[in-house]
Amino acid sequence: MTNNKYVLGWIDEMAAMTKPDKIVWIDGSEEQAEALRAEACSTGEMIKLNQELLPNCYLHRTAVNDVARVEGRTFICTSKKEDAGNINNWMAPEECYAKLSKLYAGSMKGRTMYVIPYSMSIVGSPFAKYGIELTDSIYVVLNMLIMTRVGLDVLEALGESGDFIKGLHARADIDEENRYICHFPEDNTIWSVNSGYGGNVLLGKKCFALRIASYLGRKEGWMAEHMLILGVEYPNGDTKYICAAFPSACGKTNLAMLIPPKFLSDKGYKVWCVGDDIAWLRVGEDGRLWAVNPENGFFGVAPGTNLNSNPNALYTTMKDTIFTNVVHNKANNTVWWEGLDKNPPADAIDWKGNVWDYTKYNKADKSTCGAHPNSRFTAKATNCPCLSAEFNNPQGVPVSAIVFGGRRAKTAPLVYQSTSWQNGAFVGSIMASETTAAAAGAVGVVRRDPMAMRPFVGYDMGDYWAHWLKMGTMIPKAPKIFHVNWFRTDADGNFIWPGFGDNMRVLLWILDRCEGKVDANITPIGYVPNAEDINIEGLDGVTLDTIKELLTVDTASWLDDVQNIKEFYAQVGERVPQAMYDELAALEARLNASK
Ligand code: GTP
Ligand code: SPV
Ligand code: MN
């Protein structure tokens, strides 16, 4: 397959440790993928779904203890603890290698080790970075074939070079107590053991394209961010691009694929999806910031996806898709999840593999769900009806606006604009959001999640903020920075803003601000729209007063937030840039002055 001595030497070493019976190179061919699907079905690892209704679609169930990212067991292993920072878990590299070597030892006996050469971004393009993942899981191979660009052309592009990310994954015993997701940014290495779930094991995704890539980006002068990329096409044919960073399960996939409200689509407005989870950003020769999506597919949240909320996602999953931890509808051999429609199947198996009685479903008790709240689909980008024509453009797309956002029942208004790049980076640093099922642990607890990157920065958080500030000085035509919140609730806990396709109304305000086409009110936190400037044409139950309510900046709750931010900054520690403290002090002073 290759004569690359770095590749071959490393595979020999890993095989000597894990002792697979066989080593199989993944070549990216359809024949090989089909044979692997058949093998996975023969062992029960996957279920082949109704090929008429869902061609080339499969269902997989993970172990019950293995359903989400495990942040508590994710480590950044830099030689100096300070370089991983206070927010990350740290282990000394030699200690971690020694500990995990014991878990890997002989773990592939009786199994096959698959060698997956893959590229993040287009093979041979200036943005591309290469990785090789070794895994003993066919499910991982089949997911990587969808999520990344896999094939022998990667080995060709790599040539004799040792510049690739070495990823090792072994399922071992799927033992939670010995589950580790470890990153060695100084060695371009990722080791994952005892999991078979998504972000823990598809090493090109969070481990490489965010944690390792953020480390490389800082060294090389670019950025790896937890951001969607979308294009808004105007009736005159112009397209403007927006990147948005929301924490896990907070609406990136939905926003990236939105369908504009009818009165706007009738006029010719369209939204195109470039990416739904990860953006790599570089300064272009023209002084603008350019974004590519390094992935080749979507690993999207299933529950809540339906023909109203996100029809584009639903269409994307109708062929060539792997569903993980959703309900199996036995009557017609299809799948179902909460929020798909109002007809839960009567003859059904839940995500745990047990018979599921939908009549026992109780919205308040997640344990009665048929699909796991973090159940997902793995689908090809090229099957997405609204995929941008620029998706395969190796240069990426020029970014007009960066949008941060969180899931906040109170405090954060529907939208506001920062006053400068520095102030915008500060707005990113103070992001907060209610936790979701995408990570193991409590759900619905507000925590600070800077730039939606808390779980994904491969180095010290303070250094990461300094990198953001430095990038601002390197982009002559920098994007404007905004913050949104689709999740404000009323006294009964209901969302006030309709969200989904109607978020287009907010995107248009954002782009108008970038073009200097609309005024705004300056408040202590930044520029807030005049309520009249958010178009509510055709919206049921939303009045000008609703918008006014959504845009209020409540000084008292912001001052409470400032206290919490101070504690968080102290926790991030001594590398928090002075400019961030200056911004925080200025925010506090403006809030006090407005009392
Ligand atoms: P990751 O893939 O985990 O990084 O998440 P994501 O940010 O892509 O999240 P996704 O778009 O899949 O959203 C997940 C959840 O947010 C689902 O339950 C959606 O129904 C809900 N959601 C998305 N957009 C909106 C919105 O505009 N309003 C409301 N109320 N809910 C939304
Ligand atoms: C997230 O949790 O932000 C995801 C899913 O996008 S995973 O790939 O599991 O990290
Ligand atoms: Mn994500």
XYZ file of C-alpha atoms and ligand atoms in Angstrom:
638
model
C 0.000 0.000 0.000
C 2.821 2.369 0.881
C 6.571 2.325 1.449
C 6.362 5.186 3.914
C 8.669 4.033 6.699
C 6.971 6.218 9.329
C 3.587 4.721 8.542
C 4.837 1.140 8.359
C 7.043 1.414 11.444
C 4.214 2.828 13.517
C 1.698 0.186 12.371
C 4.209 -2.567 13.247
C 4.643 -1.098 16.695
C 0.899 -0.787 17.335
C 0.237 -4.291 16.011
C 2.972 -5.715 18.229
C 1.130 -4.191 21.192
C -2.502 -4.965 20.267
C -1.809 -8.319 18.518
C -4.547 -8.436 15.878
C -5.033 -11.680 13.944
C -5.154 -9.733 10.685
C -4.361 -6.268 9.365
C -6.622 -4.898 6.609
C -5.985 -1.660 4.727
C -9.064 0.389 3.911
C -8.825 1.564 0.319
C -11.995 3.650 0.076
C -13.576 1.335 -2.509
C -17.291 0.609 -2.551
C -16.627 -3.160 -2.862
C -14.617 -3.228 0.338
C -17.175 -1.074 2.187
C -19.980 -3.375 1.040
C -18.117 -6.462 2.228
C -17.592 -4.836 5.631
C -21.277 -3.917 5.896
C -22.198 -7.518 5.146
C -19.745 -8.757 7.751
C -21.091 -6.328 10.379
C -24.641 -7.513 9.652
C -23.621 -11.148 9.929
C -22.270 -10.614 13.437
C -25.160 -8.411 14.618
C -22.946 -5.319 14.875
C -25.289 -3.610 12.399
C -28.826 -4.189 11.155
C -29.568 -3.706 7.474
C -32.681 -1.534 7.175
C -35.497 -1.617 4.600
C -33.574 -1.135 1.350
C -36.564 0.200 -0.521
C -37.430 2.889 2.001
C -33.894 3.525 3.242
C -31.400 2.336 0.616
C -27.943 1.515 1.946
C -29.007 2.467 5.500
C -28.038 0.598 8.660
C -28.759 0.651 12.377
C -26.161 0.241 15.098
C -26.563 0.128 18.881
C -23.672 0.988 21.146
C -23.199 -0.470 24.588
C -25.613 1.033 27.108
C -22.710 2.568 29.042
C -21.216 4.144 25.921
C -23.542 6.745 24.425
C -21.750 10.113 24.445
C -18.416 11.868 24.661
C -16.750 11.404 28.040
C -15.160 14.712 28.967
C -14.011 13.440 32.367
C -11.954 10.753 30.653
C -10.537 12.959 27.897
C -6.913 13.997 28.407
C -4.439 16.391 26.852
C -0.988 14.910 27.404
C 1.569 17.681 26.955
C 5.004 17.389 28.519
C 4.240 20.395 30.735
C 0.948 20.392 32.651
C 0.628 24.181 32.219
C 0.409 23.741 28.455
C -2.773 21.662 28.742
C -4.195 24.279 31.089
C -6.646 24.127 33.979
C -9.782 23.386 31.971
C -8.421 20.195 30.398
C -7.589 16.970 32.155
C -3.872 16.337 31.935
C -1.669 13.299 32.183
C 2.096 13.157 31.626
C 2.710 11.596 28.191
C 4.953 8.787 29.449
C 2.500 7.928 32.235
C -0.410 7.892 29.784
C 1.398 5.810 27.175
C 2.354 3.300 29.887
C -1.137 3.142 31.357
C -2.918 2.756 28.008
C -0.348 0.315 26.630
C -1.514 -2.108 29.316
C -5.140 -1.674 28.207
C -4.225 -2.118 24.551
C -1.963 -5.129 25.161
C -3.370 -8.089 23.238
C -6.751 -6.333 22.940
C -7.051 -7.161 19.225
C -6.347 -10.893 19.620
C -8.871 -12.770 17.496
C -9.831 -9.497 15.806
C -8.855 -7.509 12.724
C -6.975 -4.241 12.789
C -8.213 -1.915 10.065
C -5.860 0.766 8.748
C -7.803 3.847 7.633
C -5.814 6.484 5.704
C -7.938 9.634 5.693
C -7.782 13.303 4.919
C -9.435 16.143 6.761
C -10.361 18.551 3.965
C -9.734 17.871 0.278
C -6.768 15.616 -0.493
C -3.887 17.672 -1.873
C -5.460 21.037 -0.996
C -3.584 23.680 1.016
C -5.940 23.117 3.976
C -5.666 19.309 3.987
C -4.203 17.410 6.919
C -3.791 13.655 6.903
C -4.400 11.010 9.487
C -4.291 7.261 9.808
C -6.662 5.588 12.224
C -6.054 2.037 13.363
C -9.201 0.448 14.755
C -10.686 -2.950 15.478
C -14.245 -1.732 14.838
C -16.045 -2.103 11.514
C -18.559 0.490 12.746
C -15.694 2.978 13.050
C -14.427 2.125 9.560
C -17.876 2.606 8.016
C -18.423 5.889 9.861
C -14.995 7.213 8.900
C -15.776 6.349 5.263
C -18.730 8.748 5.508
C -17.231 11.442 7.739
C -13.807 11.853 6.117
C -12.099 11.399 2.775
C -10.656 7.890 2.950
C -8.520 6.184 0.348
C -5.171 5.261 -1.076
C -4.812 8.740 -2.608
C -4.172 9.922 0.950
C -1.108 7.674 1.173
C 0.019 8.948 -2.196
C -0.376 12.553 -1.098
C 1.500 11.774 2.114
C 4.394 10.255 0.158
C 7.472 9.672 2.319
C 6.453 12.238 4.907
C 5.957 11.516 8.593
C 3.539 14.443 8.881
C 0.322 12.647 9.713
C -1.826 12.164 12.819
C -1.417 8.712 14.329
C -4.720 7.518 15.781
C -5.128 4.240 17.620
C -8.532 2.951 18.663
C -9.363 -0.340 20.351
C -12.771 -1.332 21.655
C -11.172 -3.560 24.284
C -13.917 -4.364 26.847
C -15.968 -1.138 26.495
C -15.156 -0.757 30.172
C -16.193 2.700 31.423
C -13.696 2.565 34.255
C -10.877 2.116 31.785
C -12.163 4.339 28.998
C -9.602 6.918 27.853
C -9.559 9.450 25.032
C -6.006 10.807 25.055
C -4.260 13.378 22.906
C -0.527 13.866 22.529
C -0.326 17.101 20.535
C 3.476 17.156 20.704
C 3.579 13.696 19.058
C 0.676 14.086 16.588
C -0.899 11.110 18.350
C -4.379 10.138 19.586
C -5.110 7.044 21.692
C -8.675 5.951 22.382
C -9.650 2.794 24.238
C -12.732 1.100 25.722
C -15.374 3.018 23.756
C -17.230 2.428 20.502
C -19.184 5.687 20.363
C -18.959 8.628 17.920
C -16.762 11.461 19.074
C -14.741 9.098 21.263
C -13.692 6.860 18.389
C -14.111 8.665 15.040
C -10.694 10.135 15.614
C -10.753 12.491 12.621
C -13.540 14.495 14.215
C -13.206 16.084 17.667
C -9.838 14.489 18.521
C -8.001 15.531 15.349
C -10.015 18.280 13.620
C -10.518 20.204 16.895
C -8.152 19.199 19.719
C -4.996 18.434 17.723
C -5.877 20.939 14.973
C -6.433 23.789 17.461
C -2.929 23.103 18.796
C -1.493 23.073 15.254
C -3.503 26.179 14.329
C -1.959 28.135 17.161
C 1.529 27.102 16.061
C 0.850 27.741 12.367
C -1.350 30.861 12.528
C -4.858 29.527 11.782
C -7.892 28.416 13.758
C -9.831 25.167 14.266
C -13.299 25.902 15.619
C -16.517 24.097 16.650
C -18.475 26.006 14.001
C -21.003 25.458 11.261
C -20.494 27.266 7.954
C -23.470 28.449 5.908
C -24.079 30.644 2.906
C -27.034 33.028 2.609
C -27.924 33.578 -1.039
C -29.730 36.840 -1.829
C -32.335 37.218 -4.580
C -29.671 38.954 -6.715
C -27.467 35.856 -6.540
C -24.863 37.209 -4.077
C -23.916 34.782 -1.300
C -22.549 35.803 2.108
C -21.031 33.279 4.507
C -21.516 32.945 8.255
C -19.679 30.728 10.751
C -21.442 29.943 14.006
C -20.141 28.286 17.172
C -22.798 26.719 19.414
C -22.063 24.041 22.018
C -22.883 20.389 21.326
C -26.569 19.750 20.588
C -27.350 23.482 20.561
C -28.399 23.933 16.956
C -25.446 23.973 14.519
C -26.779 21.248 12.211
C -30.231 22.830 12.270
C -28.995 26.331 11.468
C -26.576 25.131 8.801
C -29.418 23.457 6.874
C -32.225 25.925 7.517
C -35.013 26.573 5.067
C -36.017 30.270 5.041
C -39.592 31.266 5.907
C -41.888 31.208 2.874
C -42.083 34.968 2.353
C -38.276 35.031 2.010
C -37.901 31.913 -0.149
C -40.634 33.307 -2.402
C -38.393 36.327 -2.942
C -35.445 34.079 -3.813
C -33.513 33.827 -0.532
C -31.699 30.509 -0.036
C -29.397 28.989 2.564
C -26.548 26.649 1.603
C -24.739 24.332 3.995
C -20.938 24.186 3.847
C -20.499 22.447 7.210
C -22.404 21.633 10.406
C -19.770 21.070 13.101
C -16.172 22.063 12.386
C -14.528 24.971 10.568
C -10.859 25.509 9.811
C -10.200 29.209 9.321
C -7.295 30.945 7.615
C -6.474 34.466 6.525
C -6.663 34.733 2.749
C -4.396 36.770 0.500
C -7.288 39.207 0.087
C -7.229 39.960 3.828
C -10.491 38.177 4.532
C -10.991 35.138 6.761
C -11.646 31.939 4.759
C -13.357 28.815 6.100
C -13.355 25.183 5.054
C -15.264 22.288 6.515
C -12.640 19.551 6.979
C -15.305 16.833 7.214
C -17.119 14.937 4.478
C -20.333 14.020 6.304
C -22.629 14.831 9.207
C -22.763 13.080 12.576
C -26.025 14.735 13.554
C -28.402 14.567 16.515
C -31.464 12.483 15.532
C -34.124 13.410 18.151
C -36.070 16.495 17.162
C -35.144 16.154 13.480
C -38.361 16.198 11.434
C -39.972 17.562 8.313
C -40.728 20.876 10.019
C -37.582 21.461 12.056
C -34.971 20.265 9.552
C -36.292 18.661 6.352
C -32.868 18.935 4.693
C -31.288 16.782 7.415
C -34.105 14.275 7.137
C -33.678 13.989 3.355
C -29.907 13.654 3.812
C -30.473 10.573 5.987
C -32.753 8.747 3.580
C -29.906 6.844 1.947
C -26.326 5.741 2.714
C -26.797 6.482 6.428
C -25.782 4.756 9.644
C -28.210 5.376 12.500
C -26.858 4.949 16.025
C -29.048 4.309 19.087
C -32.432 5.153 17.534
C -35.661 3.097 17.702
C -35.959 0.126 15.342
C -39.446 -0.078 13.823
C -39.766 -3.787 13.253
C -43.000 -3.623 11.277
C -41.320 -2.040 8.253
C -37.641 -2.320 9.259
C -37.089 1.429 9.470
C -36.069 3.781 12.257
C -37.792 6.273 14.542
C -36.838 8.784 17.219
C -38.600 11.189 19.548
C -39.707 14.216 17.589
C -39.678 12.518 14.155
C -43.476 12.425 13.940
C -46.458 11.768 16.173
C -46.631 8.056 15.276
C -44.260 6.067 17.445
C -44.080 2.505 16.145
C -46.081 -0.150 17.996
C -43.735 -2.999 17.127
C -40.464 -1.475 18.241
C -37.058 -2.104 19.783
C -35.519 0.735 21.795
C -31.927 1.965 21.612
C -30.910 -0.563 24.264
C -32.193 -3.457 22.178
C -35.277 -4.088 24.356
C -38.919 -4.237 23.287
C -40.237 -0.665 23.564
C -43.759 0.247 24.571
C -44.380 3.806 23.445
C -47.494 4.075 25.639
C -45.137 4.170 28.651
C -43.308 7.194 27.200
C -43.221 10.132 29.585
C -41.671 13.328 28.280
C -40.283 14.264 31.683
C -38.437 10.971 32.109
C -35.687 10.484 29.530
C -35.267 6.861 30.559
C -38.605 6.082 28.854
C -37.334 7.358 25.466
C -37.144 4.884 22.621
C -34.152 6.605 21.050
C -31.259 7.795 23.196
C -31.368 11.630 23.522
C -27.887 11.680 21.924
C -28.771 9.179 19.185
C -27.256 10.214 15.874
C -27.180 9.728 12.117
C -23.984 9.498 10.085
C -24.810 10.809 6.625
C -22.914 11.855 3.516
C -22.578 15.589 2.901
C -23.143 14.985 -0.799
C -26.634 13.628 -0.045
C -27.677 16.943 1.513
C -30.159 18.796 -0.727
C -28.862 22.200 0.416
C -25.148 21.393 0.179
C -23.220 24.463 -0.967
C -21.638 24.406 -4.421
C -18.482 25.556 -2.578
C -18.363 22.447 -0.380
C -15.520 20.982 -2.425
C -13.776 24.275 -3.097
C -10.285 23.813 -1.663
C -10.023 27.553 -0.923
C -13.145 27.479 1.254
C -15.507 30.440 1.557
C -14.958 34.037 2.769
C -16.552 34.714 6.151
C -18.624 37.874 6.721
C -19.825 37.130 10.259
C -18.918 34.933 13.199
C -21.804 34.065 15.494
C -21.514 32.664 18.998
C -24.538 31.195 20.716
C -25.670 29.178 23.676
C -28.706 27.609 25.227
C -29.736 30.165 27.848
C -33.228 30.309 29.352
C -32.482 33.825 30.612
C -29.899 36.643 30.351
C -28.636 36.386 26.737
C -30.856 38.293 24.269
C -31.979 36.920 20.905
C -29.046 38.645 19.205
C -26.405 41.287 19.838
C -23.274 42.469 18.097
C -19.872 43.000 19.641
C -18.140 46.341 19.215
C -14.775 45.105 17.861
C -12.810 41.905 17.212
C -11.335 42.106 20.716
C -14.757 42.664 22.247
C -16.119 39.840 20.072
C -13.423 37.450 21.288
C -14.417 38.493 24.820
C -18.072 37.707 24.014
C -16.889 34.246 22.890
C -14.844 33.777 26.066
C -17.867 34.433 28.315
C -20.253 32.127 26.437
C -22.403 29.945 28.633
C -24.873 27.216 27.832
C -27.009 24.558 29.452
C -25.342 21.156 29.174
C -26.881 18.574 26.804
C -26.885 14.808 26.268
C -23.958 15.079 23.831
C -21.580 14.568 26.734
C -21.902 12.158 29.656
C -23.082 13.858 32.861
C -25.893 16.111 34.069
C -28.098 17.789 31.444
C -29.485 21.339 31.694
C -26.846 22.848 33.970
C -25.506 26.244 32.851
C -21.750 26.140 32.443
C -19.284 28.441 30.752
C -18.353 27.076 27.350
C -16.026 29.585 25.678
C -16.427 29.679 21.898
C -18.281 26.314 22.277
C -14.754 24.897 22.581
C -14.507 24.026 26.273
C -14.279 20.274 25.538
C -12.185 20.695 22.389
C -9.243 23.085 22.919
C -6.042 21.031 22.763
C -4.071 23.455 24.962
C -4.475 26.127 27.652
C -7.747 28.073 27.413
C -6.020 31.389 28.224
C -3.525 30.780 25.419
C -6.444 29.947 23.134
C -8.037 33.332 23.884
C -4.685 35.009 23.259
C -4.598 33.240 19.893
C -8.053 34.610 19.067
C -6.867 38.123 19.926
C -3.723 37.696 17.843
C -5.682 36.397 14.851
C -7.735 39.616 15.010
C -4.588 41.603 14.284
C -3.819 39.366 11.280
C -7.164 39.770 9.424
C -7.387 43.181 7.731
C -10.993 42.546 6.679
C -12.113 40.658 9.762
C -15.640 39.271 10.112
C -17.960 41.043 12.556
C -18.753 39.042 15.696
C -22.261 38.422 17.080
C -24.014 36.417 19.789
C -27.422 34.726 19.493
C -29.733 32.800 21.822
C -32.665 30.847 20.365
C -33.537 29.358 23.751
C -34.947 32.142 25.947
C -38.002 30.845 27.821
C -41.151 32.388 29.267
C -42.434 31.989 32.832
C -43.793 28.519 31.935
C -40.483 27.362 30.510
C -41.588 27.482 26.851
C -39.222 28.785 24.176
C -40.308 32.308 23.212
C -38.573 32.421 19.829
C -39.861 29.954 17.189
C -36.302 29.141 16.065
C -35.275 26.781 13.234
C -36.172 28.301 9.798
C -37.215 31.536 11.460
C -33.628 32.034 12.635
C -33.123 33.307 9.071
C -34.743 36.556 10.232
C -31.869 37.061 12.669
C -29.220 36.049 10.119
C -30.473 38.762 7.772
C -30.135 41.391 10.514
C -26.599 40.132 11.173
C -25.612 40.381 7.508
C -27.240 43.814 7.208
C -25.075 44.944 10.121
C -21.969 43.609 8.345
C -22.890 45.720 5.322
C -23.704 48.790 7.434
C -27.294 48.699 6.183
C -29.112 48.916 9.524
C -28.777 50.895 12.749
C -28.739 49.392 16.226
C -28.960 50.433 19.872
C -25.778 50.514 21.860
C -26.270 48.811 25.255
C -23.780 47.807 27.981
C -23.247 44.421 26.284
C -23.007 45.650 22.672
C -25.289 46.548 19.769
C -28.854 45.254 20.056
C -31.335 45.526 17.165
C -34.183 47.985 17.073
C -37.089 45.559 17.498
C -38.631 46.829 14.236
C -35.559 45.627 12.335
C -36.205 41.931 13.034
C -38.670 41.030 10.303
C -41.700 39.235 11.799
C -43.762 39.035 8.598
C -45.903 35.887 8.606
C -44.928 34.828 12.151
C -47.822 33.501 14.224
C -47.948 34.680 17.824
C -44.810 36.811 17.623
C -45.407 40.557 17.945
C -43.152 43.562 18.186
C -43.506 43.240 21.963
C -42.272 39.636 21.814
C -39.159 40.830 19.988
C -38.693 43.645 22.505
C -38.885 41.098 25.306
C -36.375 38.818 23.545
C -33.988 41.748 23.135
C -34.049 43.049 26.707
C -30.753 43.288 28.497
C -31.461 42.704 32.171
C -28.756 44.566 34.073
C -29.159 42.622 37.313
C -28.835 39.197 35.717
C -25.871 40.404 33.650
C -24.166 41.673 36.801
C -24.713 38.230 38.346
C -23.170 36.741 35.241
C -20.147 39.025 35.595
C -19.469 37.534 39.043
C -19.647 34.034 37.565
C -17.337 35.058 34.713
C -14.785 36.360 37.230
C -14.791 32.963 38.938
C -14.426 31.231 35.593
C -11.527 33.455 34.526
C -9.820 32.691 37.838
C -10.298 28.998 37.119
C -8.830 29.329 33.616
C -5.862 30.822 35.415
C -2.886 33.026 34.850
C -2.775 32.853 31.067
C -6.059 34.752 30.635
C -4.972 37.740 28.511
C -5.079 41.139 30.195
C -7.270 42.375 27.327
C -10.003 39.950 28.450
C -9.842 41.309 32.014
C -10.000 44.849 30.587
C -13.091 43.917 28.568
C -14.684 42.332 31.637
C -14.011 45.391 33.804
C -15.406 47.666 31.100
C -18.549 45.523 30.786
C -19.082 45.639 34.538
C -18.590 49.426 34.599
C -21.091 49.921 31.752
C -23.646 47.692 33.485
C -23.225 49.592 36.769
C -23.543 52.921 34.980
C -26.818 51.784 33.383
C -28.468 50.811 36.700
P -23.425 18.695 17.843
O -23.544 17.807 16.658
O -23.578 17.952 19.151
O -22.197 19.545 17.863
O -24.713 19.639 17.896
P -25.387 20.752 16.986
O -24.988 22.095 17.503
O -25.212 20.474 15.539
O -26.909 20.576 17.414
P -28.245 20.317 16.569
O -28.439 21.272 15.448
O -28.274 18.883 16.227
O -29.352 20.654 17.663
C -29.686 19.784 18.652
C -30.905 20.175 19.427
O -31.200 21.568 19.414
C -32.140 19.475 18.889
O -32.871 18.989 19.975
C -32.884 20.573 18.176
O -34.236 20.310 18.080
C -32.551 21.799 19.019
N -32.598 23.052 18.230
C -31.857 23.359 17.151
N -32.163 24.583 16.666
C -33.118 25.081 17.477
C -33.845 26.312 17.500
O -33.659 27.214 16.691
N -34.745 26.466 18.514
C -34.974 25.482 19.444
N -35.864 25.713 20.387
N -34.314 24.296 19.437
C -33.397 24.102 18.478
C -20.522 16.974 19.744
O -20.687 16.387 20.825
O -20.254 18.199 19.691
C -20.672 16.247 18.467
C -20.857 14.797 18.513
O -20.621 16.871 17.414
S -19.373 13.927 18.778
O -18.779 13.631 17.479
O -19.712 12.699 19.479
O -18.458 14.746 19.533
Mn -20.117 19.030 17.715
